[in-house]
PDB file of C-alpha atoms in Angstrom:
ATOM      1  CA  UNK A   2      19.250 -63.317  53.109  1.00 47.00           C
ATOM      2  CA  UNK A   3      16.634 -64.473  56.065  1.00 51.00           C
ATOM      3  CA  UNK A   4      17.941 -68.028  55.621  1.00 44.00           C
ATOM      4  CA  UNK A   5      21.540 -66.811  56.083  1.00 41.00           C
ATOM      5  CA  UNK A   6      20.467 -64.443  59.299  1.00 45.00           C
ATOM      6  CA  UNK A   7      18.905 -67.430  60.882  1.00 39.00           C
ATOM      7  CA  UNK A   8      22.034 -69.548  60.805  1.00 40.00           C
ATOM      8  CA  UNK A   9      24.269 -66.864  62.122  1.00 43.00           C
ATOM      9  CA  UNK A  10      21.982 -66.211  65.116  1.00 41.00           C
ATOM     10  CA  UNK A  11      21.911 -70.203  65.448  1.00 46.00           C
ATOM     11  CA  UNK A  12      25.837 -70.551  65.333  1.00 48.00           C
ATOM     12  CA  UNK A  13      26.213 -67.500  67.245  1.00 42.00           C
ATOM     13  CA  UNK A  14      23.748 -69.178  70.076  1.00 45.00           C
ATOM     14  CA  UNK A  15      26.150 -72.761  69.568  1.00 45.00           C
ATOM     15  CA  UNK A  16      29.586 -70.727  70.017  1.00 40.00           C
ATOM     16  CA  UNK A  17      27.946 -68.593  73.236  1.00 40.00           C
ATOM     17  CA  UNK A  18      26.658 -71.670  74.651  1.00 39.00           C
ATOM     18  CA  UNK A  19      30.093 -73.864  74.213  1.00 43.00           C
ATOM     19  CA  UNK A  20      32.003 -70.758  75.912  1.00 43.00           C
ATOM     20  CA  UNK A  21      29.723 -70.738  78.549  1.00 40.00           C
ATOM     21  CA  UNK A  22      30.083 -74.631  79.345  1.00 50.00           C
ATOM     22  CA  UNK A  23      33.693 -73.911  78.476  1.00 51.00           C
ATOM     23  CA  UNK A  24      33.935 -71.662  81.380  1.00 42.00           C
ATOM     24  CA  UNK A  25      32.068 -73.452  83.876  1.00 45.00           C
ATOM     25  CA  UNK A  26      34.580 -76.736  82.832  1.00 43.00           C
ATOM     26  CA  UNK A  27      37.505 -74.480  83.569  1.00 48.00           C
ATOM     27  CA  UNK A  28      36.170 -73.163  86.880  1.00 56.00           C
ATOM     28  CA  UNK A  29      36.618 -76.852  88.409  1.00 81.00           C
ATOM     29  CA  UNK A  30      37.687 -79.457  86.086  1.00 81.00           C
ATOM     30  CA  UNK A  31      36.639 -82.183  88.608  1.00 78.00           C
ATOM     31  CA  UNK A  32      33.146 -80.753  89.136  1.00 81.00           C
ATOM     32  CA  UNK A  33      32.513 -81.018  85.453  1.00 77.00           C
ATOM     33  CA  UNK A  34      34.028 -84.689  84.645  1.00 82.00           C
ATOM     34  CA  UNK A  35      31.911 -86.289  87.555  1.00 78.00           C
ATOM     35  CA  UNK A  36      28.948 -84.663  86.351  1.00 80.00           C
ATOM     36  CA  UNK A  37      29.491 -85.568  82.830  1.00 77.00           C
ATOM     37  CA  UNK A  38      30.357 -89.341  83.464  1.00 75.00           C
ATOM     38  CA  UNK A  39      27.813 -89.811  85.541  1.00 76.00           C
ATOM     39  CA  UNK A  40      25.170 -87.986  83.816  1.00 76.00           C
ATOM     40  CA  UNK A  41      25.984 -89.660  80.705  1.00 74.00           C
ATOM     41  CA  UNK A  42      24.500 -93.415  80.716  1.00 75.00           C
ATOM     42  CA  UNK A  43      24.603 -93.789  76.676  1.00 78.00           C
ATOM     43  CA  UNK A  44      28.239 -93.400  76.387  1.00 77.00           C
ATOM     44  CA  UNK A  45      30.293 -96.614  77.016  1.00 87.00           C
ATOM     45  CA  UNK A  46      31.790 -97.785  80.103  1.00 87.00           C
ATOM     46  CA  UNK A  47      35.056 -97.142  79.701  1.00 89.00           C
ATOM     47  CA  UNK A  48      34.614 -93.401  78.129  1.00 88.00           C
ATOM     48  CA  UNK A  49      33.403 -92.486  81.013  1.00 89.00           C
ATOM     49  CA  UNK A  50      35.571 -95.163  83.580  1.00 90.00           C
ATOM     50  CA  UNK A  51      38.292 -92.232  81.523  1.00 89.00           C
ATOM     51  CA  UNK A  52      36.654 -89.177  82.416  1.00 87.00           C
ATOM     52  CA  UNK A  53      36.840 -89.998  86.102  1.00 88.00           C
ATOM     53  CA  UNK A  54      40.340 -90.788  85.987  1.00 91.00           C
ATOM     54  CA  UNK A  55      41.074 -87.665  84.040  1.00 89.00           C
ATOM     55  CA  UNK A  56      39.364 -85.504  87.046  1.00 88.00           C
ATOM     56  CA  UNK A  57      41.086 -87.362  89.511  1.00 89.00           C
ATOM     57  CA  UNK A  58      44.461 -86.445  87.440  1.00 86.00           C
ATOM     58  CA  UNK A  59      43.296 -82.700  88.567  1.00 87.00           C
ATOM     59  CA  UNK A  60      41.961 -84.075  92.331  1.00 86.00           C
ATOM     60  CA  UNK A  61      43.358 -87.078  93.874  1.00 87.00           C
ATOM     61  CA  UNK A  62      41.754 -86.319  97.171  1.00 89.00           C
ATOM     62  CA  UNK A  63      37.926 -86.125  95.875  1.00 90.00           C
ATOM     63  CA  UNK A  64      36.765 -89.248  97.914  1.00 92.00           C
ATOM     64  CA  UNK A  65      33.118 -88.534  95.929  1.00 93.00           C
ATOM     65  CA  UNK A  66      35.018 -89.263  92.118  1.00 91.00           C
ATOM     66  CA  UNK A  67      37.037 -92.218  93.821  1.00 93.00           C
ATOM     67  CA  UNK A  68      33.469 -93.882  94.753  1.00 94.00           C
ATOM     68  CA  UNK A  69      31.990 -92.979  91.294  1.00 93.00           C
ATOM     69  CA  UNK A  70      34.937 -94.558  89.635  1.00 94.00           C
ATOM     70  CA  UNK A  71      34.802 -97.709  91.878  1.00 95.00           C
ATOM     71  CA  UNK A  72      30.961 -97.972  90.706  1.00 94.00           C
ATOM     72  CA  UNK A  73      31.694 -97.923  87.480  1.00 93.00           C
ATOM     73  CA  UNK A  74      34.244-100.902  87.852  1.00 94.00           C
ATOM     74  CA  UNK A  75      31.946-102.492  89.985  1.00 94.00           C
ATOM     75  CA  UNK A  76      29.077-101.885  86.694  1.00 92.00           C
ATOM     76  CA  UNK A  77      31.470-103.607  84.900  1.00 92.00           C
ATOM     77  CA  UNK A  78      31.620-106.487  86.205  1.00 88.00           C
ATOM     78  CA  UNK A  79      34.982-108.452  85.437  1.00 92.00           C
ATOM     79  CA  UNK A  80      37.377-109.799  87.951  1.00 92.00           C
ATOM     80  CA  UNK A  81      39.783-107.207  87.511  1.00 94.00           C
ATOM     81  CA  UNK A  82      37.447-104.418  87.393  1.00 94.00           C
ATOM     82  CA  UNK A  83      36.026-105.790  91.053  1.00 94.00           C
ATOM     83  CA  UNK A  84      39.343-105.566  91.822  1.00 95.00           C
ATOM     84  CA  UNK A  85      40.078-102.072  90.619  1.00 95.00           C
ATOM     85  CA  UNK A  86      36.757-101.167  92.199  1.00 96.00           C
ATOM     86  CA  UNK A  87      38.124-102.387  95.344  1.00 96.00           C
ATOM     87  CA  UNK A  88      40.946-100.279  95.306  1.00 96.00           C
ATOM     88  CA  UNK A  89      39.131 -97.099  94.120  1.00 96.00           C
ATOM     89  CA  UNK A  90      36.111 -97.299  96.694  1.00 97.00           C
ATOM     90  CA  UNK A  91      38.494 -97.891  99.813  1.00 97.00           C
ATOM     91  CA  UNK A  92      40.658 -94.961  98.377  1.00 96.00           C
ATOM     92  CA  UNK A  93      37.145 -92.773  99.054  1.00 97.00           C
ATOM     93  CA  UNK A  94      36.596 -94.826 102.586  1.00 97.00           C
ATOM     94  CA  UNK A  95      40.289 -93.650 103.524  1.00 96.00           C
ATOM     95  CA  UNK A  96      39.533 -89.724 102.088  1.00 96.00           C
ATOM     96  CA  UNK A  97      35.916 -89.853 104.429  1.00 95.00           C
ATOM     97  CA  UNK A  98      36.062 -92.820 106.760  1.00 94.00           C
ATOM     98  CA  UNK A  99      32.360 -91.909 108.139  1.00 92.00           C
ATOM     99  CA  UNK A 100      30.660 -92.222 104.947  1.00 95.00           C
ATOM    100  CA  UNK A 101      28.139 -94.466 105.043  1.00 96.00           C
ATOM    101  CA  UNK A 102      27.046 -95.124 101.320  1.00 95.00           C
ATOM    102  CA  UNK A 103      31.131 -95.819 100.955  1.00 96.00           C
ATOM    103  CA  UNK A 104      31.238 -97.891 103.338  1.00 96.00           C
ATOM    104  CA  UNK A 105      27.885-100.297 102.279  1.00 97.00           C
ATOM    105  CA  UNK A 106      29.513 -99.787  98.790  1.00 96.00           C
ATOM    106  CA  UNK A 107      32.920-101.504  99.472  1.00 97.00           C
ATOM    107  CA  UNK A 108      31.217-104.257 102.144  1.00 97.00           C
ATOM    108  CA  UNK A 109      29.078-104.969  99.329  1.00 95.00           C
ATOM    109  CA  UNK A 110      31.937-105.761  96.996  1.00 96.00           C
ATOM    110  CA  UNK A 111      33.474-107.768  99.662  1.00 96.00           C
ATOM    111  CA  UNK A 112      30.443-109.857  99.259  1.00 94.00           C
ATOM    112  CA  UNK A 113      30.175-110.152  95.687  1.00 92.00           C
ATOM    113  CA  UNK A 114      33.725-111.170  95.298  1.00 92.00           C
ATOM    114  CA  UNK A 115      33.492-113.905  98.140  1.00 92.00           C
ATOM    115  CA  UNK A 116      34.748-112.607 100.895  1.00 95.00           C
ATOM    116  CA  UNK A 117      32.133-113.042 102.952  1.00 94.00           C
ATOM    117  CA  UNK A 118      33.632-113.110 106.145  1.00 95.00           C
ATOM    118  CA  UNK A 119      35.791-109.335 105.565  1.00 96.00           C
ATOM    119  CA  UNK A 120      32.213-108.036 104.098  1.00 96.00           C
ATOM    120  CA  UNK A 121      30.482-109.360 107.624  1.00 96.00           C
ATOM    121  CA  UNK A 122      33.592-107.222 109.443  1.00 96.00           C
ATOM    122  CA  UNK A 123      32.809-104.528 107.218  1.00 96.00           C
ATOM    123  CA  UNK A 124      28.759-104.356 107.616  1.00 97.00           C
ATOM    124  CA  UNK A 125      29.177-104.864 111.740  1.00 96.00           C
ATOM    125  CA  UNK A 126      31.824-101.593 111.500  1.00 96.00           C
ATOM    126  CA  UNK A 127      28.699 -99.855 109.780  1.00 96.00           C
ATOM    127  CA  UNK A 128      26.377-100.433 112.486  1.00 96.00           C
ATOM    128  CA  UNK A 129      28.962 -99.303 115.527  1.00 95.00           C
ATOM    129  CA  UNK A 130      29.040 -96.171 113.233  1.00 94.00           C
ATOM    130  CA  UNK A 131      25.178 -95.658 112.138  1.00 94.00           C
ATOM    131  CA  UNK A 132      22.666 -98.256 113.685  1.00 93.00           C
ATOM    132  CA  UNK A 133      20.071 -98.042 112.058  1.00 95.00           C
ATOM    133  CA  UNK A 134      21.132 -99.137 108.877  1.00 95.00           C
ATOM    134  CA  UNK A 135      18.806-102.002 108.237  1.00 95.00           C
ATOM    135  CA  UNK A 136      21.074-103.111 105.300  1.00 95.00           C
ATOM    136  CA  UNK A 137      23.882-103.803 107.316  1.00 96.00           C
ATOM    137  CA  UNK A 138      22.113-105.607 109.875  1.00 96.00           C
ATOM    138  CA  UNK A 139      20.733-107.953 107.631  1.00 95.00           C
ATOM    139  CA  UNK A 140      24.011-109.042 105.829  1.00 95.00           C
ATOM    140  CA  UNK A 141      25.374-109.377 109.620  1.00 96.00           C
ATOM    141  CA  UNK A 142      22.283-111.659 110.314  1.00 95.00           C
ATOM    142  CA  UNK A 143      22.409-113.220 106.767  1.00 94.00           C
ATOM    143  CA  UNK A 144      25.946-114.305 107.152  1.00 94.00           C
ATOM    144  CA  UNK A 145      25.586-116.002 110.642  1.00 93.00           C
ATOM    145  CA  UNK A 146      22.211-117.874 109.525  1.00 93.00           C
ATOM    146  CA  UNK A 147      24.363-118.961 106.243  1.00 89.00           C
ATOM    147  CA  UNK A 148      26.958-120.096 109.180  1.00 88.00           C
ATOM    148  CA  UNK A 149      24.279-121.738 111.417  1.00 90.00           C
ATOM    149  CA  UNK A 150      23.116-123.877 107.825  1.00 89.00           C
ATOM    150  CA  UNK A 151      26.623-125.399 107.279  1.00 83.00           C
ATOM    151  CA  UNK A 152      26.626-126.600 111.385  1.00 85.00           C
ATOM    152  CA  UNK A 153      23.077-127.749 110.924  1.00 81.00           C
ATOM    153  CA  UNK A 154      23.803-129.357 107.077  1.00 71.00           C
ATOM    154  CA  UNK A 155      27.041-131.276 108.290  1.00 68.00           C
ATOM    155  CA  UNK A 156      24.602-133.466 110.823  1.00 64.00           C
TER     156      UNK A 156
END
């Protein structure tokens, strides 16, 4: 009888603890998805790329989830994920155009998918709005010295 007492009071402990998470999911949907797919490194890519787009079924205007879910195209690295990523991290720029990390985010992209002069436009709009965002400056500085080169290579 002890062995059978101990697994009721260790289901009973599993069903009170899946209610509890159960309520705390219901509470805000959105909350609960981001936190999940972005706690939740072991799980593949595109379980969790579906997560995201499940909370943003529930919030469209959550510019945080848009900027997790262009990450997570950007982590996956094909040329229509960049592309997707593109779309998804300007959708959060757009919901909070003086975000920062959003911002560096999407110029960054720019640069990885060869559009170096837009991502040059897009790190100089950073620094009218914050700086002293060393990043920034030096992708501004890196992309005239790469301009300088091709003057100075063509001699």
């Amino acid at each position: 009888m002890g062995v059978l007492s101990v697994f009721m009071v260790g289901s009973a402990r599993i069903l009170i603890l899946l209610a509890l998470w159960g309520a705390t999911a219901s509470a805000n949907p959105v909350d609960s998805l981001l936190a999940l797919a972005e706690s939740d490194t072991i799980t593949k890519l595109d379980h969790r790329i579906d997560l995201l787009k499940k909370a943003l079924t529930h919030d469209r205007e959550r510019a945080d989830v848009c900027a997790a879910l262009g990450a997570l195209f950007v982590e996956k690295n094909t040329p229509m994920a960049r592309l997707r990523a593109d779309r998804y991290i300007h959708r959060a720029i757009v919901l909070k155009p003086n975000n920062i990390d959003y911002r560096m985010a999407y110029a960054t992209l720019q640069r990885k998918r060869g559009f170096r002069y837009n991502a040059m436009q897009y790190f100089q709009k950073i620094l009218t709005i914050d700086s002293t965002q060393a990043e920034a400056a030096c992708e501004v500085g890196d992309y005239y010295l790469h301009d300088m080169l091709k003057y100075v290579d063509a001699r």
